Coordinates of C-alpha atoms in Angstrom, one line a residue:
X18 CA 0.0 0.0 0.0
X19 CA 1.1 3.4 -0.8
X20 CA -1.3 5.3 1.8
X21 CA -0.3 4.0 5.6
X22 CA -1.7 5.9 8.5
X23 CA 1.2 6.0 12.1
X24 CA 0.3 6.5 15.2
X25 CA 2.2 7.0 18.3
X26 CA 1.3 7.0 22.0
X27 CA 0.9 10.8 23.5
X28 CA 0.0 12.5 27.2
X29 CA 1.4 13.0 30.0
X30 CA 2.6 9.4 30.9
X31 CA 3.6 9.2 27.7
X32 CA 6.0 12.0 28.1
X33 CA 7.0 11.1 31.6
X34 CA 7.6 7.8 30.5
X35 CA 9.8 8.7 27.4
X36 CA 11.9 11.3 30.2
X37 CA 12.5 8.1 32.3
X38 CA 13.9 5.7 29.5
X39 CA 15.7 8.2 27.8
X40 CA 17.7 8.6 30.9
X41 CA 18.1 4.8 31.6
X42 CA 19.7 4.8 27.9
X43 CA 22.1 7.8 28.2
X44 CA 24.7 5.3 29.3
X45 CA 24.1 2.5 26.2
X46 CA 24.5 5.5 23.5
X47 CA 20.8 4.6 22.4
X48 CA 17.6 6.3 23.1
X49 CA 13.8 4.9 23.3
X50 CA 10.9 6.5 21.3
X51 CA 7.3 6.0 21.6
X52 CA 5.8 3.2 20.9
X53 CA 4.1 3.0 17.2
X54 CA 2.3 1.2 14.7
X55 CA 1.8 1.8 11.1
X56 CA -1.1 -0.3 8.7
X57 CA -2.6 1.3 5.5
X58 CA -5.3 3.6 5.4
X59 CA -7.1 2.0 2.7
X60 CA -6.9 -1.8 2.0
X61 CA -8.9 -3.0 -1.3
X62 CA -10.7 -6.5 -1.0
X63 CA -10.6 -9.1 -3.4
X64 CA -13.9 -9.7 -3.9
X65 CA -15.2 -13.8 -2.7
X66 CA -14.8 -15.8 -6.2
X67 CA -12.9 -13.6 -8.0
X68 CA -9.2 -14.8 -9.3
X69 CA -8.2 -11.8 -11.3
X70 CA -6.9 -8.6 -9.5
X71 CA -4.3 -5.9 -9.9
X72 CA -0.4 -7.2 -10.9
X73 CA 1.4 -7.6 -8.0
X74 CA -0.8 -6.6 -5.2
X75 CA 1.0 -6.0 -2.0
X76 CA -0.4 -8.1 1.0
X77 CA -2.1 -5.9 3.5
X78 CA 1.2 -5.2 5.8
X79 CA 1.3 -4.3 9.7
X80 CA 4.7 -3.0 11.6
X81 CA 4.6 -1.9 15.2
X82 CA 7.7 -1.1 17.7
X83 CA 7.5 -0.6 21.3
X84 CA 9.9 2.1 21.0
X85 CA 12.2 0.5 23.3
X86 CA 15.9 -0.3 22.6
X87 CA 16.5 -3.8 22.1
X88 CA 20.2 -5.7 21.6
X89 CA 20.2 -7.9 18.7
X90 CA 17.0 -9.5 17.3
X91 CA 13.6 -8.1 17.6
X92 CA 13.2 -8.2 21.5
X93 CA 10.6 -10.9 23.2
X94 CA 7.5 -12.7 21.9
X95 CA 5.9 -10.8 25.1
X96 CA 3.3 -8.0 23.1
X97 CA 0.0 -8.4 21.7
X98 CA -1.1 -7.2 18.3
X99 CA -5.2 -6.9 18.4
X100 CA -7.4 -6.7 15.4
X101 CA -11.2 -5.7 15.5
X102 CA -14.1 -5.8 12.6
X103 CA -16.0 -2.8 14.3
X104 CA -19.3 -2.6 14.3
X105 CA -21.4 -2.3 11.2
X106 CA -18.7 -3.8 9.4
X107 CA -18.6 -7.7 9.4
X108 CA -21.0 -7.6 6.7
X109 CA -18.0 -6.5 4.1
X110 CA -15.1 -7.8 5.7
X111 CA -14.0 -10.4 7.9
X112 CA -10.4 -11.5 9.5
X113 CA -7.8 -14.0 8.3
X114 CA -5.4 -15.1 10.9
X115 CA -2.2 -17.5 10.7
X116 CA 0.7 -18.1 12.9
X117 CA 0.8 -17.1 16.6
X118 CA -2.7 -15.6 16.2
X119 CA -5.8 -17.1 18.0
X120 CA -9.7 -15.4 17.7
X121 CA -12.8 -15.5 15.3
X122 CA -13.9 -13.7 11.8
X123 CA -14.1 -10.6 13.6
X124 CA -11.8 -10.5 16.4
X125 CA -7.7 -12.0 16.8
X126 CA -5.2 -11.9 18.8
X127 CA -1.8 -12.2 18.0
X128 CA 1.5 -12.6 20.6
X129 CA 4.1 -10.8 18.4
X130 CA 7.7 -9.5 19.6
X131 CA 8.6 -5.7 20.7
X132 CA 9.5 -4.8 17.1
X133 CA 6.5 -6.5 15.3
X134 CA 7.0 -6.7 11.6
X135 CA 3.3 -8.7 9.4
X136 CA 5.9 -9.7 6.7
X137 CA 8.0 -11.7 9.1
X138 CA 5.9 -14.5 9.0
X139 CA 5.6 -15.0 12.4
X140 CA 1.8 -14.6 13.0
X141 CA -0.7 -12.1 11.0
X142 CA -3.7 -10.8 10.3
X143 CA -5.6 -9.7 7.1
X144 CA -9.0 -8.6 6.4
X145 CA -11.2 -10.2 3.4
X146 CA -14.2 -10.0 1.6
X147 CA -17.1 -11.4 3.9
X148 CA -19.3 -13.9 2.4
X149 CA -22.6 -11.5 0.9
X150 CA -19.9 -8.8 0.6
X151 CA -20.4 -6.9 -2.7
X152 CA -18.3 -4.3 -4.6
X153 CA -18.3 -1.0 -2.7
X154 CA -19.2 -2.5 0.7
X155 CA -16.4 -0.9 3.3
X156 CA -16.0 -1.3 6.9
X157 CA -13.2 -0.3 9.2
X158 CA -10.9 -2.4 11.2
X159 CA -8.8 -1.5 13.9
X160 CA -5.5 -2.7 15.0
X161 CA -4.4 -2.3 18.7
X162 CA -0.4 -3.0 19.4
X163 CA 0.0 -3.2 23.7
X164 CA 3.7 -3.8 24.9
X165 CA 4.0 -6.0 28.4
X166 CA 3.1 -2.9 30.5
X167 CA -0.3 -2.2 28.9
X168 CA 0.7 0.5 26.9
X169 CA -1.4 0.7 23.6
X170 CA -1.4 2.5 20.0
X171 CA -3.8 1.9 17.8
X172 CA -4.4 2.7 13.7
X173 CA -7.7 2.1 11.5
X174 CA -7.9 0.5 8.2
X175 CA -10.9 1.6 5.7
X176 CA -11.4 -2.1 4.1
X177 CA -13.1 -1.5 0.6
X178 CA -14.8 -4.7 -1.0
X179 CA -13.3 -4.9 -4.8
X180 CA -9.7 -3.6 -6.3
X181 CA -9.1 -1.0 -8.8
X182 CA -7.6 -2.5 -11.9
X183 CA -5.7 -0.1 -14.1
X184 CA -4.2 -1.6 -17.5
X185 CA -2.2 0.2 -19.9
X186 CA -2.7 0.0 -23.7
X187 CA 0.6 -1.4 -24.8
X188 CA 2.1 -2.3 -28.4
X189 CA 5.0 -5.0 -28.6
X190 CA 7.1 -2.8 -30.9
X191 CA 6.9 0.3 -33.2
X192 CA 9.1 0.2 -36.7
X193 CA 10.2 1.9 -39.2
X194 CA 10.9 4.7 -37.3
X195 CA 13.4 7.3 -39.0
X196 CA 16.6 7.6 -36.6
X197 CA 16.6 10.9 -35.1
X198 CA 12.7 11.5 -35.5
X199 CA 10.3 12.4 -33.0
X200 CA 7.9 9.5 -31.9
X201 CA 4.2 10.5 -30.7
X202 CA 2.5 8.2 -28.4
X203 CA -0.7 8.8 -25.8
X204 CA -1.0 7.3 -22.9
X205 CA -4.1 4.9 -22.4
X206 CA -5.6 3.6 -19.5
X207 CA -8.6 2.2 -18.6
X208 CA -9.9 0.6 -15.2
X209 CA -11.2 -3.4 -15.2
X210 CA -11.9 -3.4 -11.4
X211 CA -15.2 -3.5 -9.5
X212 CA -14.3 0.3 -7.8
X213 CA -13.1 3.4 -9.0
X214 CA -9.1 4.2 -9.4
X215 CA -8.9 7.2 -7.1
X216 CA -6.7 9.1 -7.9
X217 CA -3.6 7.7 -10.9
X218 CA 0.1 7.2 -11.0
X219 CA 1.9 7.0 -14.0
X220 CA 6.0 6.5 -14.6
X221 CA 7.5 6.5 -18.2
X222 CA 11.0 5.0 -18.3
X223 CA 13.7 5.5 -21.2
X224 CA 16.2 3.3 -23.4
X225 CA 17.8 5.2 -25.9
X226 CA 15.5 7.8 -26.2
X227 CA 14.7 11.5 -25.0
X228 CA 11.9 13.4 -23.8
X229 CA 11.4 16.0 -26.2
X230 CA 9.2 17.5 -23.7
X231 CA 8.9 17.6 -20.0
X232 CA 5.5 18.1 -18.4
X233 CA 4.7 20.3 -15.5
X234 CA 3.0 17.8 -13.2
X235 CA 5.4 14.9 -13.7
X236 CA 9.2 14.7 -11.6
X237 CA 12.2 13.8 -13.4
X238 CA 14.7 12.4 -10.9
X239 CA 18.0 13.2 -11.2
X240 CA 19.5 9.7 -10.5
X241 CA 17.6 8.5 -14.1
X242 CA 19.3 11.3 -15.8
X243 CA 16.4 12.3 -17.3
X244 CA 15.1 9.2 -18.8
X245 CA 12.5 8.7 -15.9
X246 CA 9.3 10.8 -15.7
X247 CA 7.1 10.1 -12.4
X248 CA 3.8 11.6 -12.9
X249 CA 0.9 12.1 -10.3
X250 CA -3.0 13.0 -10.9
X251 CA -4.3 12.8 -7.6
X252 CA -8.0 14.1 -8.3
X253 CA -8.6 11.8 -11.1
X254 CA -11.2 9.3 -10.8
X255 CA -11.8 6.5 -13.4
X256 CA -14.9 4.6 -13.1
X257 CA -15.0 0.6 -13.3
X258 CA -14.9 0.4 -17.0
X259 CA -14.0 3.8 -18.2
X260 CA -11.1 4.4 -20.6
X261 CA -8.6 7.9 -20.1
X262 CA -6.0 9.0 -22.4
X263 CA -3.5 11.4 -21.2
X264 CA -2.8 14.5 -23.2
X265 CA -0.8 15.5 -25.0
X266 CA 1.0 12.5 -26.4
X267 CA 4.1 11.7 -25.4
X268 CA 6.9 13.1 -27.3
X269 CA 9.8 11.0 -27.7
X270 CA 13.0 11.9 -29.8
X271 CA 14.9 9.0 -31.2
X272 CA 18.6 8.8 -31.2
X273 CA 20.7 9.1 -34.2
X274 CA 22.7 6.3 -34.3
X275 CA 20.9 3.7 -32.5
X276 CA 19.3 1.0 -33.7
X277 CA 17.0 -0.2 -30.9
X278 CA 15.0 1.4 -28.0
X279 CA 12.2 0.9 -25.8
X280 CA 10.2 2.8 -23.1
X281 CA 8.1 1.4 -20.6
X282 CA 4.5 3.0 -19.0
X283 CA 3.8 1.7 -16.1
X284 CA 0.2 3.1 -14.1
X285 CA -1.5 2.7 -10.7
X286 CA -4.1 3.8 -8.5
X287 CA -2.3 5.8 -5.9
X288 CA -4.1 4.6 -2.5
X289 CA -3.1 1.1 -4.0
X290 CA 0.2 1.7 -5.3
X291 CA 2.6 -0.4 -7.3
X292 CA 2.5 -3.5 -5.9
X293 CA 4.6 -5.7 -3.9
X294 CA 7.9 -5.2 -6.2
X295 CA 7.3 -1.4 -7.6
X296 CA 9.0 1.5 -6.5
X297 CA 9.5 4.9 -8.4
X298 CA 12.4 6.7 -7.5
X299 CA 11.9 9.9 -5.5
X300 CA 12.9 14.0 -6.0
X301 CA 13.6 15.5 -9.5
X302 CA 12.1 18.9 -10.8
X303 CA 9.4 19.4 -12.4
X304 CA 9.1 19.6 -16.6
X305 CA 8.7 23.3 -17.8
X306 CA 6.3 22.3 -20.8
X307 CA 2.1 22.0 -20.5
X308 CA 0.6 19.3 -17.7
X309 CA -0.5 16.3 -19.2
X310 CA -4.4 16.1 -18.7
X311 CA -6.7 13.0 -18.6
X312 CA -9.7 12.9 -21.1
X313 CA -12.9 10.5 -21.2
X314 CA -12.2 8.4 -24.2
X315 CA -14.4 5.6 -25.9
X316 CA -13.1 2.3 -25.2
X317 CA -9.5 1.6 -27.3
X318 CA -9.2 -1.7 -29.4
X319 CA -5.2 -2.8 -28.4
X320 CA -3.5 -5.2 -26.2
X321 CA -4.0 -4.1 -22.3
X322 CA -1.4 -4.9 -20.0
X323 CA -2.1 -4.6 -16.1
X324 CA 0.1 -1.8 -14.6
X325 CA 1.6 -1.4 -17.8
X326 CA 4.6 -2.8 -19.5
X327 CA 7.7 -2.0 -22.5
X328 CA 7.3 -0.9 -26.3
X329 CA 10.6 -1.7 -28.3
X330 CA 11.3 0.9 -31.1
X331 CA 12.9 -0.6 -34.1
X332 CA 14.5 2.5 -35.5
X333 CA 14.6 2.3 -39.8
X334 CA 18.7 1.6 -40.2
X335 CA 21.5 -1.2 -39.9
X336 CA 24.7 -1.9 -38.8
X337 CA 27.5 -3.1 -41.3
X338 CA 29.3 -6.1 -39.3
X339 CA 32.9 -7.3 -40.6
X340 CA 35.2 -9.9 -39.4
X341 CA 38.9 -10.0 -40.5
X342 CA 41.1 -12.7 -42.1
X343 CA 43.9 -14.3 -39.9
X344 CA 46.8 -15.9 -41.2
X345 CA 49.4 -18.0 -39.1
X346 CA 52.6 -19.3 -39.9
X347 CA 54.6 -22.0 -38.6
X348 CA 55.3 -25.6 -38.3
X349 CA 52.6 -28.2 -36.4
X350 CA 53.2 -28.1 -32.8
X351 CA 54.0 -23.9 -32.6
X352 CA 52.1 -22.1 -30.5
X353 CA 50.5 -19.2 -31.8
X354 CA 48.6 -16.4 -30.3
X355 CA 45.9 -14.4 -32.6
X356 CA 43.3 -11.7 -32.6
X357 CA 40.2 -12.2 -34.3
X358 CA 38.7 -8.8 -35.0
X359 CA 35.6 -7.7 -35.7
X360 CA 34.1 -4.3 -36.7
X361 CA 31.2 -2.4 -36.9
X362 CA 31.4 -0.5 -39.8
X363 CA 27.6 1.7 -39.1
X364 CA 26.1 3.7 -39.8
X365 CA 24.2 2.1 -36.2
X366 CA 24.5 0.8 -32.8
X367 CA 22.2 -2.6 -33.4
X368 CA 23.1 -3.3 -29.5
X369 CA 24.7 -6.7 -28.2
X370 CA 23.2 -8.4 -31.0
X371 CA 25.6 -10.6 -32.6
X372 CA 27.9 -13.8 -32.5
X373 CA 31.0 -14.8 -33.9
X374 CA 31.4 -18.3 -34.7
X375 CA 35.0 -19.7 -34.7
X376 CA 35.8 -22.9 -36.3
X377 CA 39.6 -23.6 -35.7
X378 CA 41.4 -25.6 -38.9
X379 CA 42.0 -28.6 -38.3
X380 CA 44.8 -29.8 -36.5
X381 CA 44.8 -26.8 -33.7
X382 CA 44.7 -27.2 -30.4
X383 CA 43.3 -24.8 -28.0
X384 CA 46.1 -23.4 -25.3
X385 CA 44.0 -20.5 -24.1
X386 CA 41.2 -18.5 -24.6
X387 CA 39.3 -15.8 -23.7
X388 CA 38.1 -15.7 -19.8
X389 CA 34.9 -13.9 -18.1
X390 CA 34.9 -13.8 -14.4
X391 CA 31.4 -14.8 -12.7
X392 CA 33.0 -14.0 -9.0
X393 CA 35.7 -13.2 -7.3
X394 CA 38.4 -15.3 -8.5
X395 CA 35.8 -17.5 -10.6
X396 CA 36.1 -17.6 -14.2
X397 CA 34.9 -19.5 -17.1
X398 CA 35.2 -19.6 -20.6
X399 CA 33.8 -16.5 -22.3
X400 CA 33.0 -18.5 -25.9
X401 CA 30.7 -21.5 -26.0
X402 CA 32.7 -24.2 -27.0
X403 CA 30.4 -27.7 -28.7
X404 CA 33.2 -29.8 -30.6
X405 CA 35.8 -28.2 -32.8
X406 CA 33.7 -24.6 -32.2
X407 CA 33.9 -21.4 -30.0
X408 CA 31.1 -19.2 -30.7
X409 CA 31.8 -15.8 -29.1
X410 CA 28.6 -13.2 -27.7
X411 CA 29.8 -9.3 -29.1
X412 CA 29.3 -6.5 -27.0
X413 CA 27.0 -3.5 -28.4
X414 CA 29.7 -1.8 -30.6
X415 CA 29.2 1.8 -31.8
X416 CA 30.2 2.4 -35.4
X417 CA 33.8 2.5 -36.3
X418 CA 34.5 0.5 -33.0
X419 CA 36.2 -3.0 -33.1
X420 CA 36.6 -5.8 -30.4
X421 CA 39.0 -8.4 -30.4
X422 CA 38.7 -11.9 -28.9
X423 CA 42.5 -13.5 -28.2
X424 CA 43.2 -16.8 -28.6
X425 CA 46.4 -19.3 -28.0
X426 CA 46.4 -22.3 -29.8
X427 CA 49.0 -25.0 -31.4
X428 CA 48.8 -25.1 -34.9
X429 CA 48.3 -28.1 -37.0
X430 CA 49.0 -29.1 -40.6
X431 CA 48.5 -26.1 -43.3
X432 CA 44.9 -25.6 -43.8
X433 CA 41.7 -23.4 -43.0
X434 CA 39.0 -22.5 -40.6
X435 CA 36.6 -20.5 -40.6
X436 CA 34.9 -17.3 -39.0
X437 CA 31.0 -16.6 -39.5
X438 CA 29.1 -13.5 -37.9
X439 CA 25.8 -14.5 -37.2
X440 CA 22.4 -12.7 -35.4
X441 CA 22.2 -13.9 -31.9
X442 CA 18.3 -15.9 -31.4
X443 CA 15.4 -13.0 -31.5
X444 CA 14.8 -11.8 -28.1
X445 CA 10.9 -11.6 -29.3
X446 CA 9.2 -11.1 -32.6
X447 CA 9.9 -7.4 -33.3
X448 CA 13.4 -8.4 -33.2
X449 CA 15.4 -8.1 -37.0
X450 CA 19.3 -8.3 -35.6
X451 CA 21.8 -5.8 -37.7
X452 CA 19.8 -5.9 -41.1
X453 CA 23.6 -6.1 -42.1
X454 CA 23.0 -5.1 -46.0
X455 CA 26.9 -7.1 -46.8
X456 CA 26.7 -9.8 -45.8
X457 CA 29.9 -10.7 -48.0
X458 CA 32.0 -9.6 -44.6
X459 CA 30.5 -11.5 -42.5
X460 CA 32.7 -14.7 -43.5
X461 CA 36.6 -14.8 -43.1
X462 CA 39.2 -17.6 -42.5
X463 CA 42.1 -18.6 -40.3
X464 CA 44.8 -19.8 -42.4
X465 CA 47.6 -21.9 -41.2
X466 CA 50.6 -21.8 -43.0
X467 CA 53.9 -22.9 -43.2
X468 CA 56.8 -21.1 -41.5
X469 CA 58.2 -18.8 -43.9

């Protein structure tokens, strides 16, 4: 959850009793606090039958701390964590419990430890859909944390039968795209869920491309460089079914030399948030252009994906691969070190797309060859080796650039092998490697002859 409501005990004994253990932990370098507890303000439902739901939904999480300095672990299994269905409300929701957690639908107790964290594992409680419950049936539940003395803080949870579900309209790839052009795409979204998306988040994330403009109600955090815009539109309310588009379009400028990029538009409902594994990074001005605005659309024909997903751009150019011709002299039994080079002659970056294929004449016998280190003092071979062949993964080159694979081998009788460039395996259907228009280059040989 994204919304989470903290409360921490306050009076008189409260402050008399923080005076007294501050003073006891003056000597330890540590200081208590008061105790707290922290549960999210709203929790959506998933309605009783229903086995679809936002992507990634974060269980409904509970932490409390009873302020007091403990050394090493998470102090003793000697608190209580209460959770009530108050009145007027066990018609929507009703209570799950599991580890050290004892009680009925509507009332649990759990013995938890001084820092108290739901995730742990070690006993919990979560609210559900009652039986009967419908969508937009609410009730609250309350959540009481006591440490050993009596001491209690409490926090309230509005429990909403049905879940916002906000998809994004998404396209697998975009070609033909002129390098250096401008690329116009809206935002869609629409709502599947039961209840109304109350208010939206939206982050657009960059490869290879730039924000031609920046917009005045989204943050572009520093840390991304610019690449990352984190957008809020905390009044907007889609409807269970309704479709929005966010205006104006996106405006994305295309780099010159690459090949391939890809952005990615991820959307949520902010009192739901992003789910158990999303985060958006925080800070970052504000754009100086217009505030993108959502409009009421007619429903969109397109693939949907919940909470969004990644568009590759396949921009409209190639990259001119070459692999040189290596000759090596001397009788069988010499030993021989050699480069095999190869060079991307433009006019793109086509990324870490190809392979060079090494076929060794016949007769050689491999001394060395070239090492990657998985860990610390852990290597490997960095070719694939099957049989008499080393096929070799090339890095993303930028035109003009070369990279060179070193080899030490004994040589053989006079012969030839061989040395084919080749497209790595598609990474997905949009994929068209280095569209190499000469392919001619793409074939050399290692020759072995004798000494001179």
């Amino acid at each position: 959850m994204s919304s989470y409501v903290l409360r921490r005990a306050t009076g008189v004994g409260a402050t008399a009793a923080l005076l007294l253990t501050a003073l006891t932990a003056c000597g330890s370098g540590a200081t208590d606090k008061a105790p707290s507890i922290t549960a999210p303000k709203v929790f959506y439902l998933r309605p009783v039958g229903d086995k679809s739901g936002p992507e990634d939904k974060a269980p409904f999480g509970v932490s409390a701390d009873d302020g007091k300095v403990h050394t090493g672990g998470t102090g003793a299994v000697d608190h209580t964590l209460t959770v009530d269905v108050l009145p007027g409300a066990k018609a929507a929701v009703v209570l799950h419990k599991s580890g050290n957690c004892t009680g009925s639908s509507t009332h649990v107790t759990c013995e938890v430890s001084a820092e108290y964290d739901s995730a742990s594992g070690a006993g919990s409680v979560s609210p559900v859909a009652a039986k009967g419950s419908e969508p937009g049936d609410a009730g609250t539940v309350r959540l009481t944390y006591a440490d050993r003395s009596g001491k209690k803080v409490t926090a309230r949870t509005r429990a909403v039968v049905g879940e916002p579900v906000v998809e994004v309209l998404t396209a697998e790839a975009v070609g033909g795209v002129r390098p250096g052009a401008v690329l116009s795409r809206p935002i869609v979204v629409r709502n599947t869920g039961e209840v109304p998306v109350s208010g939206l988040g939206l982050q657009v994330g960059l490869e290879q491309l730039e924000f031609e403009k920046r917009y005045a109600n989204c943050r572009y955090p520093g840390i991304h460089r610019g690449h990352t815009a984190v957008c809020e539109f905390p009044d907007l309310r889609i409807a269970p079914g309704e479709t929005v588009t966010l205006q104006p379009a996106l405006r994305l400028r295309t780099n010159e030399t690459e090949m391939y990029a890809s952005f990615n538009s991820e959307a949520w409902a902010l009192d739901l948030g992003q789910g158990q594994y999303g985060s958006h990074p925080a800070g970052g001005d504000h754009g100086d252009g217009p505030a993108l605005r959502a409009e009421a659309v007619a429903a969109k024909k397109g693939t949907y994906a919940k909470g969004g997903g990644w568009t590759h751009v396949v921009l409209d150019t190639h990259a001119d691969y070459s692999v040189s011709d290596v000759n090596l002299y001397g009788a069988p039994g010499t030993e021989r070190t050699f480069k095999l080079t190869v060079r991307n002659n433009g006019p793109a970056d086509a990324g870490a797309t190809e392979q060079l294929v090494f076929s060794p004449a016949p007769g050689m016998t491999m001394v060395k060859q070239p090492m990657s280190e998985i860990d610390e003092d852990v290597r490997e071979p960095f070719c694939k080796h099957r049989g008499a062949t080393y096929t070799c993964d090339l890095d993303a080159l930028e035109p003009g650039r070369t990279q060179d694979f070193t080899f030490t081998m004994l040589l053989g009788e006079p012969g030839a092998g061989t040395l084919t460039l080749r497209d790595r395996a598609p990474a997905g259907g949009w994929y068209a490697g280095d569209r190499d228009p000469d392919p001619a280059d793409d074939e050399a040989v290692i020759t072995v002859r004798p000494e001179r």
